[in-house]
Tab-separated table of C-alpha atoms in Angstrom:
chain	number	residue	atom	x	y	z
A	1	MET	CA	41.636	-10.858	-5.615
A	2	SER	CA	38.042	-12.484	-6.103
A	3	ASN	CA	35.690	-10.737	-8.103
A	4	ASP	CA	33.683	-9.234	-5.092
A	5	GLU	CA	36.588	-7.408	-3.965
A	6	LYS	CA	37.520	-6.184	-7.925
A	7	ARG	CA	33.863	-4.884	-8.257
A	8	GLY	CA	34.058	-3.438	-4.874
A	9	SER	CA	37.616	-2.094	-5.404
A	10	ALA	CA	36.785	-0.216	-8.155
A	11	ALA	CA	33.294	0.801	-6.789
A	12	LEU	CA	35.115	2.606	-3.918
A	13	LEU	CA	35.667	5.447	-6.420
A	14	ALA	CA	32.790	4.917	-9.377
A	15	LEU	CA	30.839	6.874	-7.713
A	16	VAL	CA	32.968	9.798	-6.563
A	17	ILE	CA	35.201	10.648	-9.783
A	18	LEU	CA	34.960	14.091	-10.548
A	19	VAL	CA	34.048	16.645	-13.586
A	20	PRO	CA	38.003	17.203	-14.903
A	21	PHE	CA	37.139	20.856	-15.336
A	22	LEU	CA	35.842	20.876	-11.788
A	23	ALA	CA	39.849	20.310	-11.007
A	24	GLY	CA	41.143	21.579	-13.523
A	25	LEU	CA	42.216	18.889	-15.101
A	26	PRO	CA	41.706	17.251	-18.496
A	27	VAL	CA	39.281	14.443	-19.289
A	28	VAL	CA	40.475	10.981	-18.166
A	29	GLY	CA	38.630	7.944	-19.922
A	30	VAL	CA	37.192	5.424	-16.978
A	31	ALA	CA	36.664	2.171	-18.886
A	32	GLY	CA	35.602	4.057	-22.047
A	33	ALA	CA	33.123	5.992	-20.150
A	34	ALA	CA	33.651	9.637	-19.596
A	35	VAL	CA	35.070	11.154	-15.804
A	36	LEU	CA	31.843	11.549	-13.981
A	37	THR	CA	30.565	13.563	-11.259
A	38	GLN	CA	30.613	12.448	-7.390
A	39	THR	CA	26.645	13.398	-6.854
A	40	GLU	CA	23.869	12.635	-9.371
A	41	LYS	CA	23.192	15.534	-11.486
A	42	LYS	CA	20.974	18.400	-9.754
A	43	PRO	CA	17.466	19.076	-11.090
A	44	ALA	CA	16.915	21.764	-12.704
A	45	ALA	CA	14.662	23.016	-10.170
A	46	CYS	CA	17.367	22.102	-7.854
A	47	VAL	CA	16.681	24.739	-4.699
A	48	ILE	CA	19.955	25.035	-2.422
A	49	SER	CA	18.509	26.085	1.437
A	50	ALA	CA	19.795	29.353	2.931
A	51	ALA	CA	22.331	29.347	4.768
A	52	GLY	CA	21.877	28.153	8.471
A	53	GLU	CA	21.354	24.246	6.979
A	54	ARG	CA	23.829	21.986	8.245
A	55	ALA	CA	24.499	19.786	5.152
A	56	GLY	CA	23.696	16.627	5.247
A	57	ASP	CA	21.046	17.504	8.928
A	58	LEU	CA	18.005	16.126	8.823
A	59	THR	CA	15.595	18.865	9.523
A	60	SER	CA	13.426	21.381	8.110
A	61	THR	CA	14.908	23.516	5.450
A	62	PRO	CA	14.114	27.323	5.030
A	63	ALA	CA	11.780	26.071	2.023
A	64	ILE	CA	9.335	24.742	4.045
A	65	PRO	CA	6.135	27.681	4.806
A	66	ASN	CA	4.110	28.635	7.167
A	67	GLY	CA	7.048	28.197	10.340
A	68	TRP	CA	5.728	24.465	9.972
A	69	GLY	CA	9.583	23.593	10.142
A	70	GLU	CA	9.327	21.996	13.569
A	71	LEU	CA	5.762	20.582	12.682
A	72	VAL	CA	7.140	18.745	9.857
A	73	ASP	CA	10.459	17.723	11.315
A	74	ALA	CA	8.433	15.818	14.021
A	75	ALA	CA	6.281	13.716	11.707
A	76	ALA	CA	9.371	12.944	9.689
A	77	LYS	CA	10.594	11.287	12.754
A	78	THR	CA	7.544	9.140	13.982
A	79	ALA	CA	7.059	8.761	10.419
A	80	GLY	CA	10.997	7.009	10.056
A	81	LEU	CA	10.982	8.867	6.609
A	82	PRO	CA	13.457	11.929	5.357
A	83	VAL	CA	12.605	15.310	6.183
A	84	SER	CA	12.760	15.922	2.171
A	85	VAL	CA	10.179	13.305	1.598
A	86	VAL	CA	7.358	14.730	4.106
A	87	ALA	CA	8.194	17.859	3.073
A	88	ALA	CA	7.205	17.101	-0.667
A	89	GLN	CA	4.838	15.252	0.001
A	90	LEU	CA	2.513	17.556	2.182
A	91	LYS	CA	3.213	19.917	-0.481
A	92	GLN	CA	2.029	17.955	-3.330
A	93	GLU	CA	-1.083	16.536	-1.386
A	94	SER	CA	-2.488	20.554	-0.532
A	95	GLY	CA	0.316	23.162	-1.802
A	96	TRP	CA	0.683	23.571	2.056
A	97	ARG	CA	-2.479	24.614	2.377
A	98	GLU	CA	-4.555	23.947	5.502
A	99	GLY	CA	-8.068	24.586	4.041
A	100	ALA	CA	-7.668	22.120	1.252
A	101	ARG	CA	-10.047	19.988	-0.343
A	102	SER	CA	-10.248	17.506	-3.107
A	103	SER	CA	-13.570	16.496	-5.218
A	104	ALA	CA	-13.129	12.560	-3.518
A	105	GLY	CA	-13.449	14.388	0.426
A	106	ALA	CA	-9.792	14.615	1.380
A	107	GLN	CA	-9.643	17.291	3.770
A	108	GLY	CA	-6.136	19.521	4.700
A	109	VAL	CA	-2.632	19.909	4.294
A	110	ALA	CA	-2.948	16.358	4.663
A	111	GLN	CA	-5.701	15.606	2.816
A	112	PHE	CA	-6.969	13.160	4.837
A	113	MET	CA	-9.912	10.763	4.199
A	114	PRO	CA	-12.534	11.109	6.941
A	115	GLY	CA	-12.539	7.399	7.565
A	116	THR	CA	-9.022	7.781	8.063
A	117	TRP	CA	-8.700	10.670	9.669
A	118	ALA	CA	-10.971	9.118	12.423
A	119	LEU	CA	-8.055	6.471	13.048
A	120	TYR	CA	-4.820	8.219	12.920
A	121	GLY	CA	-6.471	12.245	13.770
A	122	GLU	CA	-6.657	11.676	17.563
A	123	GLY	CA	-10.275	14.171	17.812
A	124	GLY	CA	-8.055	16.823	15.838
A	125	ASP	CA	-8.973	19.163	13.380
A	126	PRO	CA	-8.182	17.854	9.998
A	127	PHE	CA	-7.432	21.368	8.864
A	128	SER	CA	-5.421	22.292	11.483
A	129	ALA	CA	-2.351	21.872	10.398
A	130	GLU	CA	-0.760	21.476	14.265
A	131	ASP	CA	-3.127	19.020	14.469
A	132	ALA	CA	-2.799	17.268	10.843
A	133	ILE	CA	1.155	16.965	10.319
A	134	PRO	CA	1.634	15.115	13.180
A	135	ALA	CA	-1.423	12.541	11.887
A	136	TYR	CA	-0.063	12.010	8.803
A	137	GLY	CA	3.543	11.101	10.954
A	138	ARG	CA	1.440	8.888	12.614
A	139	TYR	CA	0.098	7.601	9.310
A	140	MET	CA	2.749	6.951	7.470
A	141	ALA	CA	4.637	4.983	10.161
A	142	ALA	CA	2.171	3.189	9.863
A	143	LEU	CA	1.833	2.389	5.995
A	144	LYS	CA	6.132	2.312	6.511
A	145	GLY	CA	5.420	-0.877	9.048
A	146	GLN	CA	2.659	-2.648	6.562
A	147	VAL	CA	5.831	-2.828	3.956
A	148	GLN	CA	8.378	-2.932	6.035
A	149	PRO	CA	8.811	-7.098	4.849
A	150	LEU	CA	8.965	-6.370	1.894
A	151	ALA	CA	11.871	-4.076	1.666
A	152	GLY	CA	13.578	-5.902	3.870
A	153	ASP	CA	16.832	-4.236	5.330
A	154	ASP	CA	16.614	-2.004	1.666
A	155	ALA	CA	16.221	1.993	3.740
A	156	ASP	CA	15.674	3.384	0.138
A	157	LEU	CA	13.275	0.638	-1.003
A	158	LEU	CA	11.026	1.097	2.257
A	159	VAL	CA	10.733	4.992	1.431
A	160	ARG	CA	9.100	4.111	-2.094
A	161	LEU	CA	7.278	1.122	-0.832
A	162	THR	CA	5.598	3.721	1.611
A	163	LEU	CA	4.992	6.531	-0.544
A	164	ALA	CA	3.614	3.676	-3.197
A	165	ALA	CA	1.313	2.668	0.009
A	166	TYR	CA	0.077	5.785	0.668
A	167	ASN	CA	-0.585	6.341	-3.375
A	168	ALA	CA	-2.350	2.705	-3.952
A	169	GLY	CA	-2.852	1.699	-0.686
A	170	PRO	CA	-0.857	-1.146	1.327
A	171	GLY	CA	-2.879	-4.088	-0.240
A	172	ALA	CA	-1.641	-3.029	-3.704
A	173	VAL	CA	1.965	-3.019	-2.412
A	174	GLN	CA	1.522	-6.002	-1.019
A	175	ALA	CA	-0.135	-7.868	-3.918
A	176	ALA	CA	2.601	-6.344	-6.420
A	177	LYS	CA	5.336	-7.012	-4.205
A	178	GLY	CA	6.821	-3.784	-4.773
A	179	THR	CA	5.720	-1.043	-6.272
A	180	PRO	CA	2.725	-1.402	-8.083
A	181	ALA	CA	2.973	-1.237	-11.600
A	182	PHE	CA	0.256	1.260	-12.002
A	183	THR	CA	1.717	4.735	-14.201
A	184	GLU	CA	0.118	6.832	-11.305
A	185	THR	CA	1.678	5.131	-8.554
A	186	GLU	CA	4.804	4.763	-10.092
A	187	GLN	CA	4.694	8.614	-11.701
A	188	TYR	CA	3.552	9.916	-7.494
A	189	VAL	CA	6.865	8.470	-5.643
A	190	GLU	CA	9.202	9.484	-9.024
A	191	LYS	CA	7.676	13.075	-8.243
A	192	ILE	CA	7.515	12.927	-4.268
A	193	LEU	CA	11.582	12.109	-4.811
A	194	ALA	CA	12.828	14.540	-7.185
A	195	THR	CA	10.669	17.902	-5.347
A	196	GLY	CA	12.578	16.510	-1.931
A	197	GLN	CA	15.816	16.194	-3.399
A	198	GLY	CA	15.154	19.673	-5.616
A	199	GLU	CA	13.543	22.093	-3.137
A	200	PHE	CA	13.983	20.624	0.428
A	201	SER	CA	17.192	18.321	0.775
A	202	ALA	CA	20.666	20.042	1.979
A	203	GLY	CA	22.781	19.920	-0.764
A	204	CYS	CA	20.172	18.837	-3.140
A	205	THR	CA	21.095	15.343	-2.426
A	206	ALA	CA	19.081	12.655	-3.481
A	207	PRO	CA	16.201	11.531	-0.390
A	208	ALA	CA	17.319	8.367	1.213
A	209	GLY	CA	16.376	6.337	3.938
A	210	THR	CA	19.123	4.897	6.339
A	211	VAL	CA	19.704	1.551	7.897
A	212	SER	CA	21.126	2.746	11.700
A	213	TRP	CA	22.385	0.488	14.113
A	214	ASP	CA	20.030	-1.330	16.413
A	215	GLY	CA	21.499	-1.188	19.298
A	216	ASP	CA	22.750	1.561	22.231
A	217	LEU	CA	25.480	3.558	21.300
A	218	GLY	CA	25.636	6.179	23.746
A	219	ASP	CA	26.454	10.305	22.824
A	220	GLY	CA	29.211	12.172	21.922
A	221	GLU	CA	31.977	8.753	22.109
A	222	TRP	CA	33.391	9.420	18.688
A	223	THR	CA	35.266	12.009	16.728
A	224	ASN	CA	34.961	12.985	12.888
A	225	PRO	CA	36.818	11.173	11.245
A	226	LEU	CA	37.621	14.335	8.789
A	227	PRO	CA	38.492	17.177	10.979
A	228	GLY	CA	37.431	20.270	9.413
A	229	GLY	CA	35.489	18.380	6.720
A	230	VAL	CA	31.805	19.301	5.270
A	231	PHE	CA	29.814	16.331	3.830
A	232	ILE	CA	29.460	16.495	0.131
A	233	SER	CA	27.845	12.701	-0.405
A	234	GLY	CA	25.116	10.365	1.480
A	235	TYR	CA	24.965	6.805	1.310
A	236	GLY	CA	21.939	5.033	-1.133
A	237	GLY	CA	21.141	4.820	-4.243
A	238	ARG	CA	22.737	7.333	-6.949
A	239	ASN	CA	21.902	8.132	-10.937
A	240	VAL	CA	24.752	8.766	-12.499
A	241	PRO	CA	25.033	8.396	-15.853
A	242	GLY	CA	27.126	5.823	-17.423
A	243	LEU	CA	28.145	3.600	-14.682
A	244	PRO	CA	26.448	0.308	-14.531
A	245	ALA	CA	23.342	-0.666	-11.719
A	246	TRP	CA	25.358	-1.851	-9.190
A	247	ALA	CA	27.767	0.885	-8.787
A	248	GLN	CA	24.918	3.544	-8.514
A	249	ASP	CA	24.514	2.211	-5.136
A	250	HIS	CA	26.836	4.105	-2.966
A	251	VAL	CA	27.846	2.159	0.739
A	252	GLY	CA	29.447	5.213	2.364
A	253	VAL	CA	29.887	8.808	2.592
A	254	ASP	CA	32.383	11.187	1.542
A	255	LEU	CA	33.513	14.482	3.625
A	256	SER	CA	35.515	17.103	2.460
A	257	THR	CA	38.523	19.542	3.517
A	258	PRO	CA	36.881	22.779	1.710
A	259	GLY	CA	38.868	24.279	-0.327
A	260	ALA	CA	41.844	21.442	-0.886
A	261	GLY	CA	41.391	20.460	-4.499
A	262	SER	CA	43.003	17.716	-6.052
A	263	GLY	CA	45.998	17.497	-4.044
A	264	SER	CA	46.291	16.213	0.012
A	265	GLY	CA	43.880	16.921	2.457
A	266	GLY	CA	44.078	17.178	5.948
A	267	PRO	CA	45.062	14.823	8.725
A	268	VAL	CA	42.262	11.906	8.705
A	269	ILE	CA	42.063	10.591	12.233
A	270	ALA	CA	40.287	6.940	14.238
A	271	PRO	CA	36.601	8.100	15.381
A	272	THR	CA	37.067	5.735	17.960
A	273	ASP	CA	40.233	2.756	19.192
A	274	LEU	CA	41.054	0.892	16.616
A	275	ARG	CA	42.862	-1.867	15.257
A	276	VAL	CA	44.566	-1.966	11.590
A	277	THR	CA	43.887	-5.092	9.878
A	278	GLY	CA	44.239	-4.312	5.911
A	279	PHE	CA	44.644	-1.869	3.076
A	280	ASN	CA	43.360	-1.778	-0.362
A	281	ASP	CA	46.411	0.422	-1.751
A	282	LYS	CA	44.645	0.904	-5.341
A	283	ASP	CA	42.240	3.131	-3.815
A	284	GLY	CA	44.245	3.939	-1.244
A	285	CYS	CA	41.991	2.712	1.485
A	286	VAL	CA	42.810	1.440	5.015
A	287	ILE	CA	40.555	-1.256	6.256
A	288	ALA	CA	40.307	-1.008	10.553
A	289	LYS	CA	38.245	-2.799	13.005
A	290	GLU	CA	36.809	-1.476	16.354
A	291	ASP	CA	38.945	-1.711	19.624
A	292	GLY	CA	37.026	-0.931	22.231
A	293	ALA	CA	33.442	-1.565	23.877
A	294	ASP	CA	31.620	-0.788	21.296
A	295	PRO	CA	30.447	-3.503	18.085
A	296	ASP	CA	33.467	-4.930	16.492
A	297	PHE	CA	32.209	-2.347	13.773
A	298	GLY	CA	34.828	-2.601	10.318
A	299	PHE	CA	35.728	0.706	9.033
A	300	ALA	CA	37.304	1.689	5.262
A	301	PHE	CA	39.003	5.270	4.824
A	302	CYS	CA	39.888	5.169	1.464
A	303	HIS	CA	40.934	7.448	-1.402
A	304	LEU	CA	44.502	8.869	1.424
A	305	ASN	CA	47.275	9.706	-0.482
A	306	ALA	CA	49.303	8.697	2.621
A	307	TYR	CA	49.156	6.189	5.703
A	308	SER	CA	50.906	6.597	8.989
A	309	VAL	CA	49.429	3.551	9.981
A	310	ALA	CA	50.746	-0.400	9.813
A	311	VAL	CA	48.847	-3.601	9.770
A	312	GLY	CA	48.363	-4.452	13.284
A	313	ASP	CA	48.737	-0.928	15.011
A	314	ARG	CA	45.645	-0.395	17.486
A	315	LEU	CA	45.329	3.423	17.315
A	316	LYS	CA	43.416	5.207	20.433
A	317	ARG	CA	40.739	7.861	19.153
A	318	GLY	CA	41.930	10.995	17.206
A	319	ASP	CA	45.064	8.831	16.335
A	320	VAL	CA	46.077	10.029	12.381
A	321	VAL	CA	45.180	7.070	10.319
A	322	GLY	CA	47.180	8.698	6.988
A	323	THR	CA	46.154	12.439	4.661
A	324	GLU	CA	43.044	12.798	3.021
A	325	GLY	CA	43.927	12.471	-0.542
A	326	ASN	CA	42.999	11.078	-4.676
A	327	ARG	CA	44.359	8.104	-4.855
A	328	ALA	CA	42.083	6.400	-7.116
A	329	GLY	CA	41.734	2.714	-9.180
A	330	LEU	CA	40.418	4.185	-11.654
A	331	GLY	CA	41.418	8.183	-12.507
A	332	LEU	CA	41.640	11.640	-10.899
A	333	VAL	CA	39.590	12.462	-8.190
A	334	ALA	CA	38.719	15.533	-5.497
A	335	THR	CA	40.672	15.672	-2.962
A	336	HIS	CA	38.283	13.715	-0.080
A	337	LEU	CA	37.532	10.879	2.474
A	338	HIS	CA	35.222	7.465	1.140
A	339	PHE	CA	34.617	6.543	4.912
A	340	GLU	CA	32.382	3.280	5.447
A	341	ILE	CA	31.100	1.050	7.603
A	342	TYR	CA	30.518	-2.460	7.875
A	343	LYS	CA	28.935	-4.443	10.265
A	344	PRO	CA	29.873	-5.753	12.744
A	345	ASP	CA	30.796	-9.313	12.193
A	346	ALA	CA	32.198	-8.418	8.726
A	347	PRO	CA	35.324	-10.528	8.159
A	348	GLU	CA	38.403	-8.484	9.486
A	349	VAL	CA	39.638	-7.919	6.152
A	350	VAL	CA	36.119	-6.561	4.296
A	351	TYR	CA	35.569	-5.220	0.783
A	352	PRO	CA	31.798	-3.447	0.426
A	353	TYR	CA	28.711	-4.633	-1.582
A	354	GLN	CA	29.851	-7.895	0.394
A	355	GLY	CA	26.719	-6.904	2.244
A	356	TRP	CA	28.235	-5.391	4.796
A	357	ASN	CA	28.085	-2.137	4.630
A	358	LEU	CA	25.612	0.214	6.891
A	359	ASP	CA	25.475	3.512	6.179
A	360	PRO	CA	27.923	5.471	8.444
A	361	GLU	CA	25.859	8.858	8.734
A	362	PRO	CA	22.972	7.834	12.031
A	363	ILE	CA	26.251	5.474	13.062
A	364	LEU	CA	28.763	8.790	13.770
A	365	LYS	CA	25.355	10.991	14.072
A	366	GLU	CA	24.658	9.447	17.261
A	367	LYS	CA	27.988	9.017	18.708
A	368	GLY	CA	28.604	12.402	18.449
A	369	ALA	CA	31.215	12.848	15.666
A	370	TRP	CA	29.454	14.371	11.976
A	371	VAL	CA	30.698	16.887	10.456
A	372	ARG	CA	30.518	20.301	11.867
């Protein structure tokens, strides 16, 4: 096995090992580090949204005041930013006050300077949330477009650079080829991301960008790979103490059957027609390729306690791949499915961190296969 393969195998569970007391298990040492939580530690101010918000949805939470949730959702869609980031930034800029003014002359809930408002306000009133929040979305989309070449395909970096461009100006970001080394700007970016996670995200997950497949996949054509499962951890950067820098990048999504604990869980199924191309037995992974009319995505279904397939099998949508479990090479994990999607031109048998990973969440959502 190559070094990339070894690292990929280890990383499949480096971010999903759970604190043992959660499962009533003894502490297990892993390469000299304590067994870790599967997601980063929640901020002390973490506020989980009330019932009614589905975990993982990029929609507004009850924490957004004044009935402005739909405005914030729409602005986030226009800007191409997570709703939690948009909400955190508006709170930071004005405290959600339509009549807010700064000593520098910024106006309204989105704190537009008059010259910027003239470009993005479309003749509206900067002191009206119904005008200012959509204008904010247009302005952030423009900033994002200016820093996009620096971020490349790194969606999380793109969010950070867009926030930095808002605070320091896009010219400063371009000159620095990243976030400028200004204390104010660095603190501003971290403040927005922390507030987004702590107050405006489902389950207090870290705000993250998404890298959607850029083809037309249609709607409602796939099936949730873990029927009855719930979303527990998303794609992108994490901050788990004790892990090396490369392992802080979670390259799949985690789904779990409620109440499964640390034994065998529910059936894991093919979300679409697949052909089985290989296994990673160390981490209980079935590796497969799309076998229908869609792009030839690669898939990995990991931490399975049992396989129901063999290499070369062709599966129809809904066929059982295996059993959700806690099988992992570095120690005990709580029962869940770690699910990855790879780019269509990936090899038949592929491992994470080789440059092929895509964020599964937007793809599953577009195909109508996200968790319920």
